[in-house]
Amino acid sequence: MKVGAVIITMGNRPDELRALLDSVAKQDGDPVEVVVVGNGSPVPDVPEGVRTIELPENLGIPGGRNVGIEAFGPAGRDVDILLFLDDDGLLAGHDTAALCRKAFEADPKLGIVSFRIADPETGVTQRRHVPRLRAADPMRSSRVTTFLGGANAVRTRVLADVGGLPDEFFYAHEETDLAWRALDAGWMIDYRSDMVLYHPTTAPSRHAVYHRMVARNRVWLARRNLPAPLVPVYLGVWLLLTLVRRPSRLALRAWFGGFREGWTTPCGPRRPMKWRTVWRLTRLGRPPVI
């Protein structure tokens, strides 16, 4: 199976980007073809053979990754598997691409693989980086219902089947939107603890727009994908969870602003998942109400 990789960058981490590209080049087996997308910025110097695309404006994470997908032909069809990697990450092993090939070849219904993210200094995996509710043991691989945006592999047939990431999200929850559409089409998602991307431990709230985008896109996610009776349940649960976490007054104001924006702005086409998909999500341990 042919493997490609999409990396988006703001051009502000040239050393980390180069280290990541070196780790991709060292993968066992056939070479991984790489496209680096400068998301509204020039692309730093890259090794020979790495393709680059420089966008005149920042299209956000999903928009930038979609441009990278299309660089491999419509829906990425020139390759069988696409890796999506954060530009400040680093593949821990030389066998990640080979493990991806083996996983997808062994399971024709496997559509997406979520890697384990570990801090390069401590080896610790943050709880939020394990894409399931029972996240206490990050070393346990399992079927899951979503995946990590900057550390994953996607079978390109999934993109041809259900489309790419939602451009309008810009940042936050775009992976879950794609995951739900893929599951609704019959594909499966695996979390694999043996496929590791080293990434420094960070807090998602480091992004200035974090609270607004998370709330807005949560509403959009529900409006786009959930059966109508589940929309208020899902959003009600997340409203309660947000209040229980007791964010600062400034963060809460931004969150409610985003929540309101999610109801009053277009969210893209609505394609509610089938009720059997709701049941599948429930059996996998994460019913789409949380």
PDB file of C-alpha atoms in Angstrom:
ATOM      1  CA  MET A   1       0.000   0.000   0.000  1.00  0.00           C
ATOM      2  CA  LYS A   2       1.301   3.445  -0.946  1.00  0.00           C
ATOM      3  CA  VAL A   3       1.674   5.865   1.971  1.00  0.00           C
ATOM      4  CA  GLY A   4       1.730   9.659   1.851  1.00  0.00           C
ATOM      5  CA  ALA A   5       1.933  12.287   4.570  1.00  0.00           C
ATOM      6  CA  VAL A   6       0.352  15.725   4.962  1.00  0.00           C
ATOM      7  CA  ILE A   7       1.975  18.256   7.292  1.00  0.00           C
ATOM      8  CA  ILE A   8       0.688  21.800   7.721  1.00  0.00           C
ATOM      9  CA  THR A   9       2.897  24.523   9.132  1.00  0.00           C
ATOM     10  CA  MET A  10       2.776  28.198  10.045  1.00  0.00           C
ATOM     11  CA  GLY A  11       6.490  28.400   9.264  1.00  0.00           C
ATOM     12  CA  ASN A  12       7.414  29.198  12.867  1.00  0.00           C
ATOM     13  CA  ARG A  13       8.929  25.833  13.873  1.00  0.00           C
ATOM     14  CA  PRO A  14      11.583  25.105  11.228  1.00  0.00           C
ATOM     15  CA  ASP A  15      13.790  22.932  13.449  1.00  0.00           C
ATOM     16  CA  GLU A  16      10.883  20.791  14.659  1.00  0.00           C
ATOM     17  CA  LEU A  17       9.557  20.466  11.104  1.00  0.00           C
ATOM     18  CA  ARG A  18      12.932  19.298   9.844  1.00  0.00           C
ATOM     19  CA  ALA A  19      13.187  16.720  12.627  1.00  0.00           C
ATOM     20  CA  LEU A  20       9.707  15.413  11.789  1.00  0.00           C
ATOM     21  CA  LEU A  21      10.558  15.154   8.088  1.00  0.00           C
ATOM     22  CA  ASP A  22      13.732  13.253   8.972  1.00  0.00           C
ATOM     23  CA  SER A  23      11.683  10.801  11.069  1.00  0.00           C
ATOM     24  CA  VAL A  24       9.303  10.263   8.127  1.00  0.00           C
ATOM     25  CA  ALA A  25      12.206   9.696   5.746  1.00  0.00           C
ATOM     26  CA  LYS A  26      13.586   6.981   8.052  1.00  0.00           C
ATOM     27  CA  GLN A  27      10.431   4.842   7.862  1.00  0.00           C
ATOM     28  CA  ASP A  28      10.938   1.216   6.876  1.00  0.00           C
ATOM     29  CA  GLY A  29       9.715  -0.012   3.508  1.00  0.00           C
ATOM     30  CA  ASP A  30       8.817   2.073   0.488  1.00  0.00           C
ATOM     31  CA  PRO A  31       9.420   5.825   0.925  1.00  0.00           C
ATOM     32  CA  VAL A  32       6.575   7.946   2.263  1.00  0.00           C
ATOM     33  CA  GLU A  33       5.704  10.773  -0.125  1.00  0.00           C
ATOM     34  CA  VAL A  34       5.351  14.043   1.822  1.00  0.00           C
ATOM     35  CA  VAL A  35       3.481  17.291   1.176  1.00  0.00           C
ATOM     36  CA  VAL A  36       4.088  20.282   3.462  1.00  0.00           C
ATOM     37  CA  VAL A  37       1.429  22.992   3.333  1.00  0.00           C
ATOM     38  CA  GLY A  38       2.371  26.516   4.413  1.00  0.00           C
ATOM     39  CA  ASN A  39      -0.906  27.673   5.937  1.00  0.00           C
ATOM     40  CA  GLY A  40      -0.766  31.380   5.113  1.00  0.00           C
ATOM     41  CA  SER A  41       3.013  31.441   5.490  1.00  0.00           C
ATOM     42  CA  PRO A  42       6.170  30.470   3.606  1.00  0.00           C
ATOM     43  CA  VAL A  43       7.412  26.917   4.081  1.00  0.00           C
ATOM     44  CA  PRO A  44      10.869  26.671   5.723  1.00  0.00           C
ATOM     45  CA  ASP A  45      13.648  24.823   3.916  1.00  0.00           C
ATOM     46  CA  VAL A  46      12.774  21.147   3.485  1.00  0.00           C
ATOM     47  CA  PRO A  47      14.753  18.161   2.199  1.00  0.00           C
ATOM     48  CA  GLU A  48      14.869  17.441  -1.519  1.00  0.00           C
ATOM     49  CA  GLY A  49      11.881  15.433  -2.697  1.00  0.00           C
ATOM     50  CA  VAL A  50       9.420  16.939  -0.214  1.00  0.00           C
ATOM     51  CA  ARG A  51       6.652  18.804  -2.047  1.00  0.00           C
ATOM     52  CA  THR A  52       5.495  22.152  -0.707  1.00  0.00           C
ATOM     53  CA  ILE A  53       2.385  24.297  -1.130  1.00  0.00           C
ATOM     54  CA  GLU A  54       2.218  27.875   0.147  1.00  0.00           C
ATOM     55  CA  LEU A  55      -1.293  29.229   0.747  1.00  0.00           C
ATOM     56  CA  PRO A  56      -1.849  32.999   0.606  1.00  0.00           C
ATOM     57  CA  GLU A  57      -3.998  32.871   3.746  1.00  0.00           C
ATOM     58  CA  ASN A  58      -4.473  30.665   6.788  1.00  0.00           C
ATOM     59  CA  LEU A  59      -7.337  28.284   5.990  1.00  0.00           C
ATOM     60  CA  GLY A  60      -7.303  26.736   9.453  1.00  0.00           C
ATOM     61  CA  ILE A  61      -6.324  23.184  10.326  1.00  0.00           C
ATOM     62  CA  PRO A  62      -9.002  21.324   8.324  1.00  0.00           C
ATOM     63  CA  GLY A  63      -8.705  23.657   5.338  1.00  0.00           C
ATOM     64  CA  GLY A  64      -4.928  23.307   5.220  1.00  0.00           C
ATOM     65  CA  ARG A  65      -5.098  19.527   5.538  1.00  0.00           C
ATOM     66  CA  ASN A  66      -7.716  19.313   2.797  1.00  0.00           C
ATOM     67  CA  VAL A  67      -5.356  21.161   0.448  1.00  0.00           C
ATOM     68  CA  GLY A  68      -2.686  18.610   1.336  1.00  0.00           C
ATOM     69  CA  ILE A  69      -5.078  15.751   0.607  1.00  0.00           C
ATOM     70  CA  GLU A  70      -5.865  17.095  -2.857  1.00  0.00           C
ATOM     71  CA  ALA A  71      -2.136  17.334  -3.617  1.00  0.00           C
ATOM     72  CA  PHE A  72      -2.289  13.532  -3.848  1.00  0.00           C
ATOM     73  CA  GLY A  73      -5.103  13.680  -6.408  1.00  0.00           C
ATOM     74  CA  PRO A  74      -8.869  13.949  -5.788  1.00  0.00           C
ATOM     75  CA  ALA A  75      -9.538  12.663  -2.252  1.00  0.00           C
ATOM     76  CA  GLY A  76      -5.875  11.594  -2.104  1.00  0.00           C
ATOM     77  CA  ARG A  77      -6.413   8.721  -4.530  1.00  0.00           C
ATOM     78  CA  ASP A  78      -2.752   8.608  -5.674  1.00  0.00           C
ATOM     79  CA  VAL A  79      -1.909   6.873  -2.378  1.00  0.00           C
ATOM     80  CA  ASP A  80      -3.729   4.299  -0.249  1.00  0.00           C
ATOM     81  CA  ILE A  81      -2.964   5.782   3.184  1.00  0.00           C
ATOM     82  CA  LEU A  82      -2.371   9.354   4.323  1.00  0.00           C
ATOM     83  CA  LEU A  83      -0.562  10.237   7.544  1.00  0.00           C
ATOM     84  CA  PHE A  84      -1.530  13.544   9.172  1.00  0.00           C
ATOM     85  CA  LEU A  85       1.236  14.784  11.466  1.00  0.00           C
ATOM     86  CA  ASP A  86       1.705  17.922  13.590  1.00  0.00           C
ATOM     87  CA  ASP A  87       4.747  19.908  12.479  1.00  0.00           C
ATOM     88  CA  ASP A  88       6.209  19.876  16.002  1.00  0.00           C
ATOM     89  CA  GLY A  89       5.786  16.119  16.375  1.00  0.00           C
ATOM     90  CA  LEU A  90       8.258  13.312  15.722  1.00  0.00           C
ATOM     91  CA  LEU A  91       7.609   9.699  14.760  1.00  0.00           C
ATOM     92  CA  ALA A  92       9.107   7.642  17.577  1.00  0.00           C
ATOM     93  CA  GLY A  93       9.818   4.496  15.571  1.00  0.00           C
ATOM     94  CA  HIS A  94      10.970   3.549  12.081  1.00  0.00           C
ATOM     95  CA  ASP A  95       8.123   1.069  11.698  1.00  0.00           C
ATOM     96  CA  THR A  96       5.063   3.360  11.936  1.00  0.00           C
ATOM     97  CA  ALA A  97       4.348   3.375   8.200  1.00  0.00           C
ATOM     98  CA  ALA A  98       4.878  -0.401   8.034  1.00  0.00           C
ATOM     99  CA  LEU A  99       2.500  -0.930  10.976  1.00  0.00           C
ATOM    100  CA  CYS A 100      -0.093   1.224   9.188  1.00  0.00           C
ATOM    101  CA  ARG A 101       0.204  -0.818   6.008  1.00  0.00           C
ATOM    102  CA  LYS A 102      -0.164  -4.046   7.986  1.00  0.00           C
ATOM    103  CA  ALA A 103      -3.194  -2.770   9.932  1.00  0.00           C
ATOM    104  CA  PHE A 104      -5.103  -1.593   6.878  1.00  0.00           C
ATOM    105  CA  GLU A 105      -4.255  -4.687   4.844  1.00  0.00           C
ATOM    106  CA  ALA A 106      -5.435  -6.973   7.669  1.00  0.00           C
ATOM    107  CA  ASP A 107      -8.800  -5.224   8.178  1.00  0.00           C
ATOM    108  CA  PRO A 108     -10.660  -4.030   5.056  1.00  0.00           C
ATOM    109  CA  LYS A 109     -13.182  -2.091   7.187  1.00  0.00           C
ATOM    110  CA  LEU A 110     -10.521  -0.195   9.119  1.00  0.00           C
ATOM    111  CA  GLY A 111     -10.708   3.399   7.940  1.00  0.00           C
ATOM    112  CA  ILE A 112      -8.697   5.468  10.433  1.00  0.00           C
ATOM    113  CA  VAL A 113      -5.888   4.778  12.918  1.00  0.00           C
ATOM    114  CA  SER A 114      -5.218   7.166  15.805  1.00  0.00           C
ATOM    115  CA  PHE A 115      -1.634   7.148  17.094  1.00  0.00           C
ATOM    116  CA  ARG A 116      -0.537   7.470  20.706  1.00  0.00           C
ATOM    117  CA  ILE A 117       0.947  10.873  21.536  1.00  0.00           C
ATOM    118  CA  ALA A 118       3.724  10.843  24.127  1.00  0.00           C
ATOM    119  CA  ASP A 119       5.898  13.568  25.605  1.00  0.00           C
ATOM    120  CA  PRO A 120       9.451  13.123  24.251  1.00  0.00           C
ATOM    121  CA  GLU A 121      11.029  13.844  27.652  1.00  0.00           C
ATOM    122  CA  THR A 122       8.794  11.895  30.020  1.00  0.00           C
ATOM    123  CA  GLY A 123       7.048   9.417  27.728  1.00  0.00           C
ATOM    124  CA  VAL A 124       3.750  10.394  29.377  1.00  0.00           C
ATOM    125  CA  THR A 125       0.547  10.351  27.329  1.00  0.00           C
ATOM    126  CA  GLN A 126      -1.963  12.987  28.429  1.00  0.00           C
ATOM    127  CA  ARG A 127      -5.424  11.670  29.209  1.00  0.00           C
ATOM    128  CA  ARG A 128      -6.974  13.960  26.588  1.00  0.00           C
ATOM    129  CA  HIS A 129      -4.835  12.252  23.946  1.00  0.00           C
ATOM    130  CA  VAL A 130      -6.530   8.889  24.443  1.00  0.00           C
ATOM    131  CA  PRO A 131      -9.659   9.118  22.250  1.00  0.00           C
ATOM    132  CA  ARG A 132     -12.092   7.242  24.488  1.00  0.00           C
ATOM    133  CA  LEU A 133     -13.849   7.772  27.803  1.00  0.00           C
ATOM    134  CA  ARG A 134     -11.904   5.010  29.583  1.00  0.00           C
ATOM    135  CA  ALA A 135      -8.549   6.706  29.139  1.00  0.00           C
ATOM    136  CA  ALA A 136      -6.707   5.602  32.285  1.00  0.00           C
ATOM    137  CA  ASP A 137      -4.509   3.118  30.416  1.00  0.00           C
ATOM    138  CA  PRO A 138      -3.005   4.761  27.294  1.00  0.00           C
ATOM    139  CA  MET A 139      -1.093   1.559  26.514  1.00  0.00           C
ATOM    140  CA  ARG A 140      -4.317  -0.328  25.728  1.00  0.00           C
ATOM    141  CA  SER A 141      -5.207  -0.320  22.046  1.00  0.00           C
ATOM    142  CA  SER A 142      -8.896  -0.472  21.148  1.00  0.00           C
ATOM    143  CA  ARG A 143     -11.673   0.437  18.754  1.00  0.00           C
ATOM    144  CA  VAL A 144     -12.649   4.068  19.279  1.00  0.00           C
ATOM    145  CA  THR A 145     -15.127   6.630  17.972  1.00  0.00           C
ATOM    146  CA  THR A 146     -12.799   9.524  17.129  1.00  0.00           C
ATOM    147  CA  PHE A 147      -9.112  10.189  16.540  1.00  0.00           C
ATOM    148  CA  LEU A 148      -6.282  12.667  17.138  1.00  0.00           C
ATOM    149  CA  GLY A 149      -5.948  15.269  14.407  1.00  0.00           C
ATOM    150  CA  GLY A 150      -2.163  15.610  14.237  1.00  0.00           C
ATOM    151  CA  ALA A 151      -1.231  11.972  14.768  1.00  0.00           C
ATOM    152  CA  ASN A 152      -3.232   9.621  12.584  1.00  0.00           C
ATOM    153  CA  ALA A 153      -3.469   7.611   9.392  1.00  0.00           C
ATOM    154  CA  VAL A 154      -6.511   7.597   7.104  1.00  0.00           C
ATOM    155  CA  ARG A 155      -7.344   5.170   4.327  1.00  0.00           C
ATOM    156  CA  THR A 156      -7.959   7.443   1.329  1.00  0.00           C
ATOM    157  CA  ARG A 157     -11.024   5.433   0.323  1.00  0.00           C
ATOM    158  CA  VAL A 158     -12.680   6.903   3.424  1.00  0.00           C
ATOM    159  CA  LEU A 159     -12.092  10.424   2.084  1.00  0.00           C
ATOM    160  CA  ALA A 160     -13.486   9.416  -1.300  1.00  0.00           C
ATOM    161  CA  ASP A 161     -16.491   7.862   0.452  1.00  0.00           C
ATOM    162  CA  VAL A 162     -17.481  10.569   2.959  1.00  0.00           C
ATOM    163  CA  GLY A 163     -15.461  13.659   2.001  1.00  0.00           C
ATOM    164  CA  GLY A 164     -12.661  15.481   3.762  1.00  0.00           C
ATOM    165  CA  LEU A 165     -12.462  17.562   6.908  1.00  0.00           C
ATOM    166  CA  PRO A 166     -14.995  20.391   7.398  1.00  0.00           C
ATOM    167  CA  ASP A 167     -13.231  23.567   6.211  1.00  0.00           C
ATOM    168  CA  GLU A 168     -15.588  25.869   8.104  1.00  0.00           C
ATOM    169  CA  PHE A 169     -14.535  24.492  11.512  1.00  0.00           C
ATOM    170  CA  PHE A 170     -11.080  26.125  11.170  1.00  0.00           C
ATOM    171  CA  TYR A 171      -9.928  24.608  14.477  1.00  0.00           C
ATOM    172  CA  ALA A 172     -11.441  22.094  16.976  1.00  0.00           C
ATOM    173  CA  HIS A 173     -13.666  19.023  16.565  1.00  0.00           C
ATOM    174  CA  GLU A 174     -13.010  18.610  12.832  1.00  0.00           C
ATOM    175  CA  GLU A 175     -11.672  15.103  13.513  1.00  0.00           C
ATOM    176  CA  THR A 176     -14.856  14.006  15.293  1.00  0.00           C
ATOM    177  CA  ASP A 177     -16.950  15.323  12.404  1.00  0.00           C
ATOM    178  CA  LEU A 178     -14.982  13.145   9.961  1.00  0.00           C
ATOM    179  CA  ALA A 179     -14.987  10.213  12.401  1.00  0.00           C
ATOM    180  CA  TRP A 180     -18.764  10.240  12.787  1.00  0.00           C
ATOM    181  CA  ARG A 181     -19.275  10.399   9.025  1.00  0.00           C
ATOM    182  CA  ALA A 182     -16.836   7.530   8.522  1.00  0.00           C
ATOM    183  CA  LEU A 183     -18.519   5.378  11.183  1.00  0.00           C
ATOM    184  CA  ASP A 184     -21.908   6.140   9.646  1.00  0.00           C
ATOM    185  CA  ALA A 185     -20.592   4.836   6.317  1.00  0.00           C
ATOM    186  CA  GLY A 186     -19.491   1.571   7.936  1.00  0.00           C
ATOM    187  CA  TRP A 187     -15.788   2.257   8.529  1.00  0.00           C
ATOM    188  CA  MET A 188     -14.041   1.565  11.836  1.00  0.00           C
ATOM    189  CA  ILE A 189     -11.437   3.509  13.834  1.00  0.00           C
ATOM    190  CA  ASP A 190      -8.601   2.069  15.940  1.00  0.00           C
ATOM    191  CA  TYR A 191      -6.453   3.649  18.650  1.00  0.00           C
ATOM    192  CA  ARG A 192      -3.002   2.038  18.493  1.00  0.00           C
ATOM    193  CA  SER A 193      -0.652   2.490  21.417  1.00  0.00           C
ATOM    194  CA  ASP A 194       2.277   1.020  19.454  1.00  0.00           C
ATOM    195  CA  MET A 195       2.193   3.784  16.836  1.00  0.00           C
ATOM    196  CA  VAL A 196       3.742   6.734  18.641  1.00  0.00           C
ATOM    197  CA  LEU A 197       4.185  10.400  17.813  1.00  0.00           C
ATOM    198  CA  TYR A 198       6.399  12.314  20.208  1.00  0.00           C
ATOM    199  CA  HIS A 199       4.918  15.736  20.950  1.00  0.00           C
ATOM    200  CA  PRO A 200       5.676  18.194  23.767  1.00  0.00           C
ATOM    201  CA  THR A 201       3.043  18.303  26.501  1.00  0.00           C
ATOM    202  CA  THR A 202       0.806  21.312  25.930  1.00  0.00           C
ATOM    203  CA  ALA A 203      -2.576  22.675  26.989  1.00  0.00           C
ATOM    204  CA  PRO A 204      -5.179  23.163  24.243  1.00  0.00           C
ATOM    205  CA  SER A 205      -6.184  26.466  25.835  1.00  0.00           C
ATOM    206  CA  ARG A 206      -2.850  27.932  24.676  1.00  0.00           C
ATOM    207  CA  HIS A 207      -4.730  28.976  21.529  1.00  0.00           C
ATOM    208  CA  ALA A 208      -6.415  32.367  22.013  1.00  0.00           C
ATOM    209  CA  VAL A 209      -9.560  31.228  20.207  1.00  0.00           C
ATOM    210  CA  TYR A 210      -9.796  27.897  22.023  1.00  0.00           C
ATOM    211  CA  HIS A 211     -12.913  28.439  24.160  1.00  0.00           C
ATOM    212  CA  ARG A 212     -14.941  30.140  21.422  1.00  0.00           C
ATOM    213  CA  MET A 213     -14.019  27.607  18.726  1.00  0.00           C
ATOM    214  CA  VAL A 214     -14.611  24.588  20.964  1.00  0.00           C
ATOM    215  CA  ALA A 215     -18.108  25.794  21.853  1.00  0.00           C
ATOM    216  CA  ARG A 216     -19.088  26.936  18.363  1.00  0.00           C
ATOM    217  CA  ASN A 217     -17.843  23.784  16.684  1.00  0.00           C
ATOM    218  CA  ARG A 218     -19.472  21.562  19.293  1.00  0.00           C
ATOM    219  CA  VAL A 219     -22.825  23.048  18.268  1.00  0.00           C
ATOM    220  CA  TRP A 220     -21.972  22.699  14.589  1.00  0.00           C
ATOM    221  CA  LEU A 221     -20.922  19.079  15.124  1.00  0.00           C
ATOM    222  CA  ALA A 222     -24.292  18.256  16.651  1.00  0.00           C
ATOM    223  CA  ARG A 223     -26.314  20.231  14.109  1.00  0.00           C
ATOM    224  CA  ARG A 224     -24.521  18.545  11.200  1.00  0.00           C
ATOM    225  CA  ASN A 225     -24.412  14.954  12.391  1.00  0.00           C
ATOM    226  CA  LEU A 226     -26.828  13.971  15.154  1.00  0.00           C
ATOM    227  CA  PRO A 227     -30.437  12.840  14.877  1.00  0.00           C
ATOM    228  CA  ALA A 228     -32.672  15.736  15.969  1.00  0.00           C
ATOM    229  CA  PRO A 229     -33.690  14.252  19.388  1.00  0.00           C
ATOM    230  CA  LEU A 230     -30.029  13.890  20.404  1.00  0.00           C
ATOM    231  CA  VAL A 231     -28.926  17.441  19.569  1.00  0.00           C
ATOM    232  CA  PRO A 232     -30.263  19.090  22.774  1.00  0.00           C
ATOM    233  CA  VAL A 233     -29.139  16.134  24.903  1.00  0.00           C
ATOM    234  CA  TYR A 234     -25.582  16.215  23.569  1.00  0.00           C
ATOM    235  CA  LEU A 235     -25.245  19.992  23.899  1.00  0.00           C
ATOM    236  CA  GLY A 236     -26.932  20.028  27.312  1.00  0.00           C
ATOM    237  CA  VAL A 237     -24.429  17.485  28.642  1.00  0.00           C
ATOM    238  CA  TRP A 238     -21.502  19.532  27.345  1.00  0.00           C
ATOM    239  CA  LEU A 239     -22.930  22.714  28.823  1.00  0.00           C
ATOM    240  CA  LEU A 240     -23.100  21.039  32.246  1.00  0.00           C
ATOM    241  CA  LEU A 241     -19.581  19.602  31.910  1.00  0.00           C
ATOM    242  CA  THR A 242     -18.233  23.027  31.009  1.00  0.00           C
ATOM    243  CA  LEU A 243     -19.834  24.614  34.079  1.00  0.00           C
ATOM    244  CA  VAL A 244     -18.602  21.805  36.358  1.00  0.00           C
ATOM    245  CA  ARG A 245     -15.024  22.454  35.193  1.00  0.00           C
ATOM    246  CA  ARG A 246     -15.388  26.039  36.497  1.00  0.00           C
ATOM    247  CA  PRO A 247     -13.502  27.956  33.786  1.00  0.00           C
ATOM    248  CA  SER A 248     -12.493  31.567  34.395  1.00  0.00           C
ATOM    249  CA  ARG A 249     -15.051  34.295  33.804  1.00  0.00           C
ATOM    250  CA  LEU A 250     -13.228  35.393  30.651  1.00  0.00           C
ATOM    251  CA  ALA A 251     -13.106  31.821  29.306  1.00  0.00           C
ATOM    252  CA  LEU A 252     -16.766  31.249  30.127  1.00  0.00           C
ATOM    253  CA  ARG A 253     -17.761  34.447  28.329  1.00  0.00           C
ATOM    254  CA  ALA A 254     -15.847  33.306  25.234  1.00  0.00           C
ATOM    255  CA  TRP A 255     -17.419  29.842  25.504  1.00  0.00           C
ATOM    256  CA  PHE A 256     -20.973  31.191  25.633  1.00  0.00           C
ATOM    257  CA  GLY A 257     -20.170  33.543  22.747  1.00  0.00           C
ATOM    258  CA  GLY A 258     -19.066  30.559  20.682  1.00  0.00           C
ATOM    259  CA  PHE A 259     -22.083  28.517  21.775  1.00  0.00           C
ATOM    260  CA  ARG A 260     -24.393  31.295  20.581  1.00  0.00           C
ATOM    261  CA  GLU A 261     -22.437  31.628  17.335  1.00  0.00           C
ATOM    262  CA  GLY A 262     -22.853  27.901  16.708  1.00  0.00           C
ATOM    263  CA  TRP A 263     -26.636  28.334  16.629  1.00  0.00           C
ATOM    264  CA  THR A 264     -26.750  31.529  14.581  1.00  0.00           C
ATOM    265  CA  THR A 265     -24.230  30.819  11.797  1.00  0.00           C
ATOM    266  CA  PRO A 266     -24.234  28.283   8.925  1.00  0.00           C
ATOM    267  CA  CYS A 267     -22.561  24.996   9.807  1.00  0.00           C
ATOM    268  CA  GLY A 268     -22.490  23.271   6.427  1.00  0.00           C
ATOM    269  CA  PRO A 269     -24.740  20.469   5.174  1.00  0.00           C
ATOM    270  CA  ARG A 270     -26.780  18.485   7.689  1.00  0.00           C
ATOM    271  CA  ARG A 271     -26.491  14.709   7.278  1.00  0.00           C
ATOM    272  CA  PRO A 272     -27.772  13.092  10.494  1.00  0.00           C
ATOM    273  CA  MET A 273     -26.250   9.720  11.279  1.00  0.00           C
ATOM    274  CA  LYS A 274     -28.372   6.593  11.222  1.00  0.00           C
ATOM    275  CA  TRP A 275     -29.739   5.280  14.501  1.00  0.00           C
ATOM    276  CA  ARG A 276     -27.733   2.093  13.996  1.00  0.00           C
ATOM    277  CA  THR A 277     -24.619   4.304  14.020  1.00  0.00           C
ATOM    278  CA  VAL A 278     -25.773   5.764  17.346  1.00  0.00           C
ATOM    279  CA  TRP A 279     -25.986   2.196  18.633  1.00  0.00           C
ATOM    280  CA  ARG A 280     -22.543   1.378  17.222  1.00  0.00           C
ATOM    281  CA  LEU A 281     -21.040   4.400  19.004  1.00  0.00           C
ATOM    282  CA  THR A 282     -22.755   3.292  22.200  1.00  0.00           C
ATOM    283  CA  ARG A 283     -21.377  -0.253  21.917  1.00  0.00           C
ATOM    284  CA  LEU A 284     -17.910   1.184  21.321  1.00  0.00           C
ATOM    285  CA  GLY A 285     -18.179   2.949  24.687  1.00  0.00           C
ATOM    286  CA  ARG A 286     -19.036   6.494  23.688  1.00  0.00           C
ATOM    287  CA  PRO A 287     -22.704   7.193  22.932  1.00  0.00           C
ATOM    288  CA  PRO A 288     -23.043  10.479  21.013  1.00  0.00           C
ATOM    289  CA  VAL A 289     -24.434  12.378  23.971  1.00  0.00           C
ATOM    290  CA  ILE A 290     -21.022  13.037  25.562  1.00  0.00           C
TER     291      ILE A 290
END
